[in-house]
Amino acid sequence: MSPDLLPPVAPDVTAGLVEALSPRLRKRLDAGIAKLATRPVTREGDTVRIAVDDDTDLELHAPGGSVTRADAIRCGCLLAPDCLHRAAAASAAPIAEDAEGTDADTRTPDDTAAAPTGDTPADDSGTTADGSTPDGTSHDGIAPTGPPSAGTSTVGAPGDSPDDAFGSAPAAPDGDTSVTAHGRTRTRTPLDAPDGPSRRRGDAVTAPPRVPETVPPAQLDAARAVFDAAAAVLEAGTDGSGAVVQAALLRAAHTARLAGLPRIAASAVSVVNGTRAARTADPAHRLAALAEALRTVLGMAHRLPFATGADLAELRGTVRMPYTPDGSLRLYGLFSEPVLTTTGYAGAVTWTADAEGRLYTVSDVAPGGPGRATGAADRTVRIGDTALTHRELSRAGLAVSGATVSPTGRLGAGAGVRAVRASGAEWTAEPLDRLWTVPVAEQVARALSGGHDLLFLDVTLGGAVRGSTGDDLLAECDGLAVGLATAHDDPALPYRDNLRLLSAVGGARLRVVARLVPGPLPRALLLAAGHPSSPGTRLDLGLDRLQHADLPAAPAPAATEAPQADEAPLHLLRRRVHQAVSGGRRVLAFPDSGAGDGGRLRNVGLVTAADLLDELRSAAADRSRDAFGRLLPADPGRFARAWLASAVYTDEVERALCAAAWGAPH
């Protein structure tokens, strides 16, 4: 039984069914899921039926496309409704999104969201909670247009207690305004405060300072629940985070959504999706993406109690993605890329640009697998009455009137939107040519500062280069040696085969579109390129498949070793951060787990990294004993905060190293 055959199940339904199990059945839940996965599945209309055995069937009723009530999962066994089968089926099924939509700030361009009344996004996928990642994330398909600021903020000291992490700010003395942020307090006078009293020459204080908005207790409790549940996932690692641990995080996500925290809720669901992908050995699973998802949800839940104003609104998020009117648009197709996520969504996203170089996307993402990812390119885009497919739009143009656009550049497809086919433009002609005239350093700086992460490069191809992450295509760009990597490893997508063929065209000068990969060496994911032997023809490397006959006759350059970066050994800390995600706290608790890494980091001047690593190892090994010498339970909160501090530091340093490698300001 593939999870794709089951209808999505609401998070609170899964959590409720798991919580209703007896302790004995909870211990058998993961084995029950594995056993249920071997049973045949049939679908009749809105009902999916699983043959538990020769005489017993399990039914999931999804009249609206997803299971939203516990009584919609029915089992014919003697122990029903308190049987293991119902909870196992819910835990094996995909996670349904909230009916009202997903927070725009947690989304990636391959996700979709409900638009305001009278408008819909230009796809048919409903909503997803795969976060920006997130796919931020390394991401399985489309990377976010910019890293969410909430996930990259400074966190408290590794030794802070859980009460400190979720406590309130101390009162300021003598009426001064006290600002507390992650364990640090600074005091300023009302005249220095942004919302302090105003004075005019010769006047007294004219108005009292406005009181900053405080976080309601319900949201504080929900954030604490999400933090604790995500910390439990980190404590156990993916190896130990079975269905019971996942259900606890789903319950916390549901509570957060009810409390008005849709962004944190969606991030928590993305962690569950990533954990499931890791445990099922999904080929699209990426450990770095799961670590990013954990860092994001822990960071937002940790930061919420201290947030005010716009920062608080950003952390809360919005249930519906706002679409604003943008008048008439004349768009030119750039390229299309397939979407294939670890959470069971697939489709295509087509990128377009207007005459000023602003980027807009049209997406078609829905539940599905590799077949939908490759087939969506030939589906008609859902904007106005145009009959263009995504593949055609990537090379043609679009004239849109009454356009509505989301903050991420997604085009809406409401009833008032009109669109007709128009002529396209070559990459070397205006207005698209201006995208390639922006200096590479400026493009990288834009991506690192929160803008879209696409890079428009003119490169001279070299040969294949062997690196620690696989074979890349080495290319020269503005005097830099850039590694062009495969955008997606799924064999159903032609990315890897196309990259291998392009590596045989040494010396070819091509225009390419790539996605920035933050790191100490210039590296990007190759998405689209000009044809090596047919000028004026462009290739969507995730959809079009090159053939040997398409290549010009040229000797294949020999594969070389990847250039080594003259960099500080930040990987010593990053490796421990990733190890904790997969193996949990116990893998860092061993006495010989990176014992000498702290000294190596200090020897090259990374004292902060060394201190963070020492605290991470100390928190992992911290097990107190009671008066009788028995080990007490570990403190998952301390370990989670130590891990979060290390993850945030590693991310920020890697961004700085990436900017330096590309010559971009940071």
XYZ file of C-alpha atoms in Angstrom, residues 416-653:
238
model
C -12.089 38.822 -12.799
C -8.720 37.811 -14.260
C -8.420 37.778 -18.039
C -5.439 36.385 -19.927
C -4.598 35.751 -23.581
C -1.569 34.336 -25.335
C 1.076 36.789 -26.468
C 4.460 36.583 -28.122
C 7.439 35.536 -26.064
C 11.035 36.706 -26.095
C 14.424 35.080 -26.413
C 16.720 35.087 -23.410
C 19.129 37.220 -25.417
C 16.496 39.830 -26.350
C 14.761 42.502 -24.336
C 13.195 42.458 -21.861
C 14.563 39.107 -20.641
C 18.161 39.970 -21.479
C 18.262 42.439 -18.571
C 18.004 39.540 -16.106
C 21.440 38.341 -17.218
C 22.995 41.807 -17.146
C 22.666 42.113 -13.354
C 26.098 41.409 -11.806
C 26.316 37.961 -10.271
C 27.373 39.359 -6.894
C 24.213 41.494 -6.785
C 22.048 38.499 -7.654
C 23.593 36.454 -4.840
C 23.223 39.320 -2.361
C 19.552 39.628 -3.308
C 18.978 35.913 -2.729
C 20.751 35.930 0.631
C 18.805 38.978 1.793
C 15.398 37.401 1.240
C 14.681 37.958 -2.457
C 14.110 35.206 -4.996
C 16.995 32.767 -5.215
C 17.204 32.352 -8.987
C 20.536 33.144 -10.624
C 20.783 34.154 -14.292
C 24.294 33.257 -15.405
C 26.396 33.292 -18.550
C 28.760 30.345 -18.137
C 31.443 28.477 -20.024
C 31.015 24.762 -19.421
C 33.866 22.626 -18.156
C 33.714 18.970 -17.301
C 32.255 16.869 -14.541
C 33.716 17.468 -11.115
C 33.625 14.923 -8.321
C 32.662 16.346 -4.962
C 31.497 15.099 -1.615
C 27.854 15.565 -2.632
C 28.135 13.858 -6.035
C 29.153 14.863 -9.539
C 28.650 18.510 -10.485
C 29.160 20.304 -13.775
C 32.050 22.717 -13.412
C 31.547 26.046 -15.175
C 33.293 29.402 -15.330
C 31.211 32.501 -14.610
C 32.712 35.981 -14.291
C 36.037 34.528 -13.241
C 34.481 32.187 -10.680
C 34.542 28.395 -10.791
C 30.893 27.488 -10.206
C 29.601 23.999 -9.529
C 26.267 23.351 -11.262
C 24.435 20.545 -9.481
C 21.401 18.368 -10.139
C 18.212 20.094 -9.000
C 16.397 16.842 -8.147
C 17.666 13.272 -7.889
C 14.474 11.411 -8.724
C 15.195 9.175 -11.736
C 11.816 10.030 -13.263
C 13.069 13.565 -13.852
C 15.782 14.108 -16.492
C 17.909 16.492 -14.414
C 20.781 14.096 -13.763
C 20.912 12.660 -17.287
C 20.900 16.141 -18.798
C 23.675 17.306 -16.502
C 25.768 14.291 -17.455
C 25.366 15.054 -21.163
C 26.151 18.754 -20.733
C 29.370 17.819 -18.924
C 30.555 16.329 -22.224
C 30.306 19.714 -23.991
C 33.467 21.334 -22.741
C 34.047 24.944 -23.757
C 30.417 25.648 -24.712
C 29.153 29.103 -23.773
C 25.579 28.947 -22.464
C 23.022 31.033 -20.676
C 21.566 29.199 -17.720
C 19.056 29.666 -14.919
C 20.075 28.152 -11.603
C 19.087 28.238 -7.932
C 21.609 29.390 -5.362
C 22.979 26.782 -2.944
C 24.398 28.551 0.135
C 27.854 27.236 0.940
C 31.541 28.090 1.114
C 32.014 27.409 -2.616
C 30.012 28.941 -5.509
C 27.373 26.309 -6.245
C 23.896 26.340 -7.777
C 21.197 23.928 -8.913
C 20.880 23.915 -12.706
C 17.249 24.448 -13.793
C 17.279 25.620 -17.418
C 19.868 26.258 -20.100
C 20.303 27.274 -23.700
C 20.640 24.420 -26.176
C 24.336 23.563 -26.705
C 23.987 23.116 -30.484
C 20.853 25.085 -31.374
C 21.149 28.810 -30.583
C 17.867 30.400 -29.608
C 16.480 27.164 -28.189
C 16.103 26.802 -24.453
C 15.851 23.649 -22.373
C 13.851 23.074 -19.209
C 16.252 20.547 -17.748
C 13.669 18.981 -15.450
C 11.219 18.382 -18.317
C 13.128 18.245 -21.628
C 15.467 15.321 -22.201
C 18.688 15.858 -24.122
C 19.974 13.187 -26.503
C 23.534 12.434 -27.596
C 22.569 13.540 -31.088
C 21.792 17.014 -29.715
C 25.382 17.570 -28.631
C 28.012 19.163 -30.844
C 30.997 17.028 -31.748
C 33.566 17.817 -29.090
C 35.906 15.768 -26.940
C 34.548 15.087 -23.485
C 36.653 16.796 -20.829
C 38.015 14.537 -18.145
C 36.368 14.512 -14.752
C 38.296 16.377 -12.107
C 38.250 16.599 -8.365
C 36.214 19.345 -6.786
C 38.198 22.447 -5.851
C 38.881 22.630 -2.157
C 37.751 25.649 -0.251
C 40.219 27.465 1.954
C 37.625 27.654 4.695
C 37.197 27.249 8.404
C 36.016 23.734 9.335
C 32.446 24.742 10.051
C 31.371 21.282 8.915
C 32.487 19.956 12.305
C 29.527 21.728 13.915
C 27.139 21.222 11.006
C 27.776 17.462 11.060
C 26.726 17.231 14.718
C 23.621 19.300 14.016
C 22.579 16.868 11.287
C 23.526 13.812 13.328
C 21.170 14.897 16.074
C 18.280 15.149 13.590
C 18.739 11.602 12.342
C 19.963 9.804 15.462
C 18.632 11.968 18.271
C 20.305 13.085 21.466
C 21.881 9.717 22.182
C 24.293 9.854 19.220
C 25.892 12.993 20.664
C 25.987 11.623 24.208
C 28.813 9.180 23.513
C 32.099 10.280 25.123
C 33.996 10.101 21.820
C 31.350 11.975 19.815
C 33.413 14.850 18.402
C 35.549 15.190 21.515
C 38.385 16.902 19.649
C 36.264 19.022 17.325
C 35.973 21.906 19.775
C 39.757 22.271 19.897
C 40.004 22.249 16.098
C 37.403 24.994 15.862
C 39.219 27.124 18.444
C 42.517 26.676 16.639
C 41.095 28.393 13.547
C 39.405 31.167 15.512
C 35.838 29.817 15.600
C 35.524 30.179 19.350
C 31.747 30.652 19.287
C 31.294 27.526 17.191
C 33.466 25.599 19.635
C 31.458 26.849 22.617
C 28.192 25.926 20.919
C 29.507 22.458 20.114
C 30.662 21.945 23.685
C 27.269 22.999 25.024
C 25.502 20.743 22.515
C 27.544 17.727 23.612
C 27.120 18.643 27.268
C 23.337 18.963 26.900
C 23.213 15.611 25.118
C 25.170 13.847 27.863
C 23.479 15.576 30.799
C 21.732 12.887 32.844
C 21.324 13.572 36.542
C 20.723 10.866 39.155
C 18.337 10.720 42.071
C 19.242 9.969 45.671
C 19.344 6.250 44.903
C 21.711 6.656 41.944
C 19.051 6.075 39.301
C 19.223 8.068 36.080
C 16.644 10.810 35.842
C 14.944 11.682 32.536
C 17.001 13.908 30.265
C 16.035 17.552 29.728
C 14.868 17.700 26.102
C 14.333 21.460 26.397
C 17.976 22.184 27.151
C 19.129 19.923 24.338
C 16.674 21.527 21.894
C 17.859 25.035 22.762
C 21.508 24.035 22.446
C 20.797 22.418 19.083
C 18.807 25.443 17.916
C 21.623 27.830 18.808
C 24.098 25.665 16.885
C 21.795 25.372 13.860
C 21.132 29.119 13.673
C 24.819 29.955 14.045
C 25.798 27.451 11.360
C 23.204 28.823 8.970
C 24.309 32.430 9.431
C 28.008 31.644 9.049
